Short mmCIF file of C-alpha atoms in Angstrom, two decimals:
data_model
loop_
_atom_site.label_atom_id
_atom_site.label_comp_id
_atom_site.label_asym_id
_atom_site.label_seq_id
_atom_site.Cartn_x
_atom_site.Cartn_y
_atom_site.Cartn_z
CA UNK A 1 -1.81 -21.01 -41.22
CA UNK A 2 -4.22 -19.71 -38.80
CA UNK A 3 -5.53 -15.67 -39.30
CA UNK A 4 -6.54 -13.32 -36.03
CA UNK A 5 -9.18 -11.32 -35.73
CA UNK A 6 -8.92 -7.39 -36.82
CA UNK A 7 -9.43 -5.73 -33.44
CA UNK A 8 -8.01 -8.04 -30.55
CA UNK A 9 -5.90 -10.88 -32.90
CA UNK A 10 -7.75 -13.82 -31.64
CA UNK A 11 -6.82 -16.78 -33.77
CA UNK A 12 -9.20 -18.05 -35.53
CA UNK A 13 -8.81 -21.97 -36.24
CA UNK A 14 -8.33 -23.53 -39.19
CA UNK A 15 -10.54 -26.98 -39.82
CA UNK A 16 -6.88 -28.52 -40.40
CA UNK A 17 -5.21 -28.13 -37.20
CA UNK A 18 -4.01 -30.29 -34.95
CA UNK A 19 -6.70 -30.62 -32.09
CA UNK A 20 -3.71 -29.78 -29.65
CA UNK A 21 -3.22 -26.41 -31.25
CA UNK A 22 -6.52 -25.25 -31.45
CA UNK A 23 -7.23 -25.79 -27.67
CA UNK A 24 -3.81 -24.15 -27.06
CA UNK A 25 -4.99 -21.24 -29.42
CA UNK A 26 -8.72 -21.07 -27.83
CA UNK A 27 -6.88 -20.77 -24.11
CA UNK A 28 -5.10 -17.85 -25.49
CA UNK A 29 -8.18 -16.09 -27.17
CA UNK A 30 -9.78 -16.78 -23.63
CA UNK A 31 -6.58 -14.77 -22.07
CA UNK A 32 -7.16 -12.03 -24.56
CA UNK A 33 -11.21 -11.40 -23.94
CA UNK A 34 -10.50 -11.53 -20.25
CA UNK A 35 -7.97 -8.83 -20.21
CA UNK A 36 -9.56 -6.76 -22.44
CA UNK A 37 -13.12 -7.01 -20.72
CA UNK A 38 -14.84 -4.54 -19.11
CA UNK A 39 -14.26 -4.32 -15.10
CA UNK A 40 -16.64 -2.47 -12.79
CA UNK A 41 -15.56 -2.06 -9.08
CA UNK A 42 -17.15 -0.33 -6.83
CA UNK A 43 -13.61 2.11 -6.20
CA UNK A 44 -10.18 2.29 -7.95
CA UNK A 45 -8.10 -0.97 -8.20
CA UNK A 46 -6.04 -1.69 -4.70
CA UNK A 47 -4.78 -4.85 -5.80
CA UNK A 48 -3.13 -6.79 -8.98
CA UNK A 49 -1.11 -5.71 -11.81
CA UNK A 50 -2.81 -3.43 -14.22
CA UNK A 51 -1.66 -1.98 -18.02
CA UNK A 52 -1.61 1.67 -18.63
CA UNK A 53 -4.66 3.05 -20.33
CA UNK A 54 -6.79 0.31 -18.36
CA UNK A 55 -10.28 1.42 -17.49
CA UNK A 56 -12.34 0.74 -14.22
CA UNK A 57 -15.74 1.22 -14.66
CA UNK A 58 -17.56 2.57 -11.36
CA UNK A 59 -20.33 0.07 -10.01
CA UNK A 60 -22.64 3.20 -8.40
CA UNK A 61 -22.67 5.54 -10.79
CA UNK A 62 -24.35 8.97 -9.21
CA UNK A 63 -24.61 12.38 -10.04
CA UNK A 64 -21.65 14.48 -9.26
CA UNK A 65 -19.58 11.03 -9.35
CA UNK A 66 -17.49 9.67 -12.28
CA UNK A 67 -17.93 6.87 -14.29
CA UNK A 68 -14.68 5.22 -13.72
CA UNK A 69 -11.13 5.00 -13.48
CA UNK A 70 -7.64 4.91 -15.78
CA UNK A 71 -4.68 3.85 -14.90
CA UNK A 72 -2.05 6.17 -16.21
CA UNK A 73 1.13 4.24 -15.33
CA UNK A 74 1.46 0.46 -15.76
CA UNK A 75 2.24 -1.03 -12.62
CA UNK A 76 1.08 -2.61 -9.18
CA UNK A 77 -2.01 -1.44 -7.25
CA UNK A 78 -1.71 -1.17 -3.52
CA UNK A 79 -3.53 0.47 -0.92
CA UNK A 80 -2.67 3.90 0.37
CA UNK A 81 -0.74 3.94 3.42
CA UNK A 82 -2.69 4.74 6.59
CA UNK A 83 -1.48 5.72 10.17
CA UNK A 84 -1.01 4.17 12.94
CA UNK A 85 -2.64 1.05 11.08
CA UNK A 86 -1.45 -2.59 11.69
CA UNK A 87 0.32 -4.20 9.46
CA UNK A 88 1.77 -7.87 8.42
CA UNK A 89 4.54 -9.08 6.10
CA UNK A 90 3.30 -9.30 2.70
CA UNK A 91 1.39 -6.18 2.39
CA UNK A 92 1.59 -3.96 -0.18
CA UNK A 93 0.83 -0.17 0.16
CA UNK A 94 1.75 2.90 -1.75
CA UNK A 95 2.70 6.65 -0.13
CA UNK A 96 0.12 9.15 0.33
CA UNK A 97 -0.12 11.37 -2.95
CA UNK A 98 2.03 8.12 -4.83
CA UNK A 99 5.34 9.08 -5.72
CA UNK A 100 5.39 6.16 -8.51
CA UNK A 101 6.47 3.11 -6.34
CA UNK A 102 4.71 0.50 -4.12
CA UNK A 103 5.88 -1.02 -1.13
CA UNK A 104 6.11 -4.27 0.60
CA UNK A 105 5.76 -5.28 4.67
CA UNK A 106 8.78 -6.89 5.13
CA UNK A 107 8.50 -6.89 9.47
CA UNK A 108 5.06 -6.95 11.08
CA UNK A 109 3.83 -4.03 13.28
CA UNK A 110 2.32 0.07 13.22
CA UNK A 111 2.70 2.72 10.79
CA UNK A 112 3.68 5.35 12.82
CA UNK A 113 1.98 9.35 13.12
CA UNK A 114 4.12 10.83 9.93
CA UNK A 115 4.06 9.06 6.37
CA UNK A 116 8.01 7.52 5.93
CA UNK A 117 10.11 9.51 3.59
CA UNK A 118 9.87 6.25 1.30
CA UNK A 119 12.54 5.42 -0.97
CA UNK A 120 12.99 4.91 -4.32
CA UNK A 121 15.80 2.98 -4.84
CA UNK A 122 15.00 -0.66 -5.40
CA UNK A 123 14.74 -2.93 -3.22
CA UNK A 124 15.20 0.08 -0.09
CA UNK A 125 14.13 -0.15 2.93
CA UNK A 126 12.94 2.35 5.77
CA UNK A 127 11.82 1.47 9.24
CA UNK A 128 8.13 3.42 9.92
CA UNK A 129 9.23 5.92 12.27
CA UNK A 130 9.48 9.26 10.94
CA UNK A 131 9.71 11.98 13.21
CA UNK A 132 10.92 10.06 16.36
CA UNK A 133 13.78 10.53 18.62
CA UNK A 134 15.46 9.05 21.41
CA UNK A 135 13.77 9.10 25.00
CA UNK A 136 15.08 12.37 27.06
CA UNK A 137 14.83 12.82 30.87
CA UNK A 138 12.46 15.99 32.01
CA UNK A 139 11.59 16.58 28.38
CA UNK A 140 7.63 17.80 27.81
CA UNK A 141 6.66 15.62 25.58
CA UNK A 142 3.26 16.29 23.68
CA UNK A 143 0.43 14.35 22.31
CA UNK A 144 1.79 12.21 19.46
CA UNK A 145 4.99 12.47 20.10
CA UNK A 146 7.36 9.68 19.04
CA UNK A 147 10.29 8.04 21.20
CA UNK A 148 12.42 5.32 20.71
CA UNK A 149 13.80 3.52 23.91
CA UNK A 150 17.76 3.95 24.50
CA UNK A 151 18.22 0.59 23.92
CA UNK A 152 16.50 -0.78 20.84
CA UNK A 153 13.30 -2.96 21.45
CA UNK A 154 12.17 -2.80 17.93
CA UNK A 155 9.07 -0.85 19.28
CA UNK A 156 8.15 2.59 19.14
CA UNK A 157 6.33 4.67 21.98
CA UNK A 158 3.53 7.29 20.88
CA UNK A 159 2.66 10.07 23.86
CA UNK A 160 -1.17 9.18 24.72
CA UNK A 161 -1.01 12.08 27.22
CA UNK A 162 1.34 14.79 27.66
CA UNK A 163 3.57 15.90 30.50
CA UNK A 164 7.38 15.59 31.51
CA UNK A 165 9.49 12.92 31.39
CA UNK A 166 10.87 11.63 35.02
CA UNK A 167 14.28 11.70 35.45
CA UNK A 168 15.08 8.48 34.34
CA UNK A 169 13.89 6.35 31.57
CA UNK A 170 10.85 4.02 32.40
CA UNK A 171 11.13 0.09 32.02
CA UNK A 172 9.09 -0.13 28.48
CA UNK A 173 5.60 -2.78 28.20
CA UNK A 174 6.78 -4.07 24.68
CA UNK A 175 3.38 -5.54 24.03
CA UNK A 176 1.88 -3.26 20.54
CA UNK A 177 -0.86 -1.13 22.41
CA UNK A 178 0.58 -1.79 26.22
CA UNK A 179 1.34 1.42 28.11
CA UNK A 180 3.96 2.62 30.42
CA UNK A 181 4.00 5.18 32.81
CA UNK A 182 6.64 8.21 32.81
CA UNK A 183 6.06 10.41 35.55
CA UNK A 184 2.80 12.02 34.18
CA UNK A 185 2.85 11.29 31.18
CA UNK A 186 1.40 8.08 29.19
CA UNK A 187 3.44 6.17 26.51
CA UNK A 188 1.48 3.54 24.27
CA UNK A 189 3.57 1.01 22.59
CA UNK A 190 3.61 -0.17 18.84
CA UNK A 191 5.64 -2.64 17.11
CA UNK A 192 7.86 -1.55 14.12
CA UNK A 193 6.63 -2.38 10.62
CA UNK A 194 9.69 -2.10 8.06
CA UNK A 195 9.06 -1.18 4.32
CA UNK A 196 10.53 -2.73 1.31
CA UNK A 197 10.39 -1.08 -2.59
CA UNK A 198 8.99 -3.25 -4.53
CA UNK A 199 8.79 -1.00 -7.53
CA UNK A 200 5.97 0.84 -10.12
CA UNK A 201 2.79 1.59 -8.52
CA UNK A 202 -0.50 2.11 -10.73
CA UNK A 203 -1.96 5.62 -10.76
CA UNK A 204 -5.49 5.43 -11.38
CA UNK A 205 -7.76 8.49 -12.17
CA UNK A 206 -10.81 9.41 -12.13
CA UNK A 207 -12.72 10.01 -15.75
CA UNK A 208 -16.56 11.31 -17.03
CA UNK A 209 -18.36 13.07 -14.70
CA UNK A 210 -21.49 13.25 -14.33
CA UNK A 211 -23.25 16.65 -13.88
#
């Protein structure tokens, strides 16, 4: 019977086994080195599937800088969710801060002006509109403010400069980054992205530095 090795268990062949075996055994020893290896990236994982206790060394090492990164929480690394940023189904991100979950793009379009109040149920969903309301006649609307159309367009309209509403709602451009005209003030248009929970995030910190 074949032994491992003290520190990672690699098996060690024996000059007896079956040639089938020991290339089966060597594929797994080459599994175990390669997740065990050092990594060096030049800023904490955004992508892939990484253990807890994993460490990321850092590529540019400077003073005042750390030397790398651990991964507290076994999980998913995605980027951090940005706004007003375009984005298409299949992305992954996580919330600003991370609350412990990672999210998937499950309908192309913008991130809106406010981070989502993401879930954390499973599988969840939340369209990325927090903060906006329905489209009011002779309202003052401000820059950055958020309507949505009376009738449903699936797009959302961010104020690109101020000024009251007229006194009846404007025929919306529904092409993302299109503007209409409202009286005096300027509405740019954006697409609804839609977010899915996909489930544990990474949390990565920074370790080591250098004074």
């Amino acid at each position: 019977m074949s032994s491992q090795t003290e520190n990672l268990k690699l098996i060690k062949p024996e000059v007896n086994d079956e040639m089938a075996q020991t290339i089966s055994d060597l594929a797994t020893n080459f599994e175990l080195i390669d997740q065990y290896s050092d990594v060096s990236l030049d800023d904490y994982p955004k992508t892939g599937t990484w253990d807890k206790n994993k460490k990321v060394w850092n590529k540019n090492i400077k003073i005042g800088e750390y030397v790398g990164w651990v991964n507290l929480r076994e999980g998913v690394a995605a980027q951090e969710w940005e706004v007003l940023h375009h984005y298409t189904i299949g992305e992954l991100i996580h919330a600003p801060g991370n609350n412990g979950h990672y999210y998937k793009c499950i309908q192309t379009g913008y991130s809106g002006v406010k981070t989502p109040l993401f879930p954390v149920a499973s599988t969840a969903t939340v369209n990325d509109t927090r903060g906006a309301s329905t489209w009011l006649p002779t309202k003052f609307y401000d820059l950055f403010d958020i309507v949505l159309p009376s009738i449903d367009n699936g797009r959302f309209y961010v104020c690109s400069v101020a000024g009251v509403s007229d006194t009846s709602e404007p025929n919306w451009a529904t092409p993302s980054l299109s503007t209409t005209r409202d009286s005096s003030i300027t509405w740019t248009a954006y697409r609804i992205t839609r977010w899915e929970e996909q489930g544990v995030s990474t949390l990565f910190r920074p370790f080591g530095k250098i004074e």
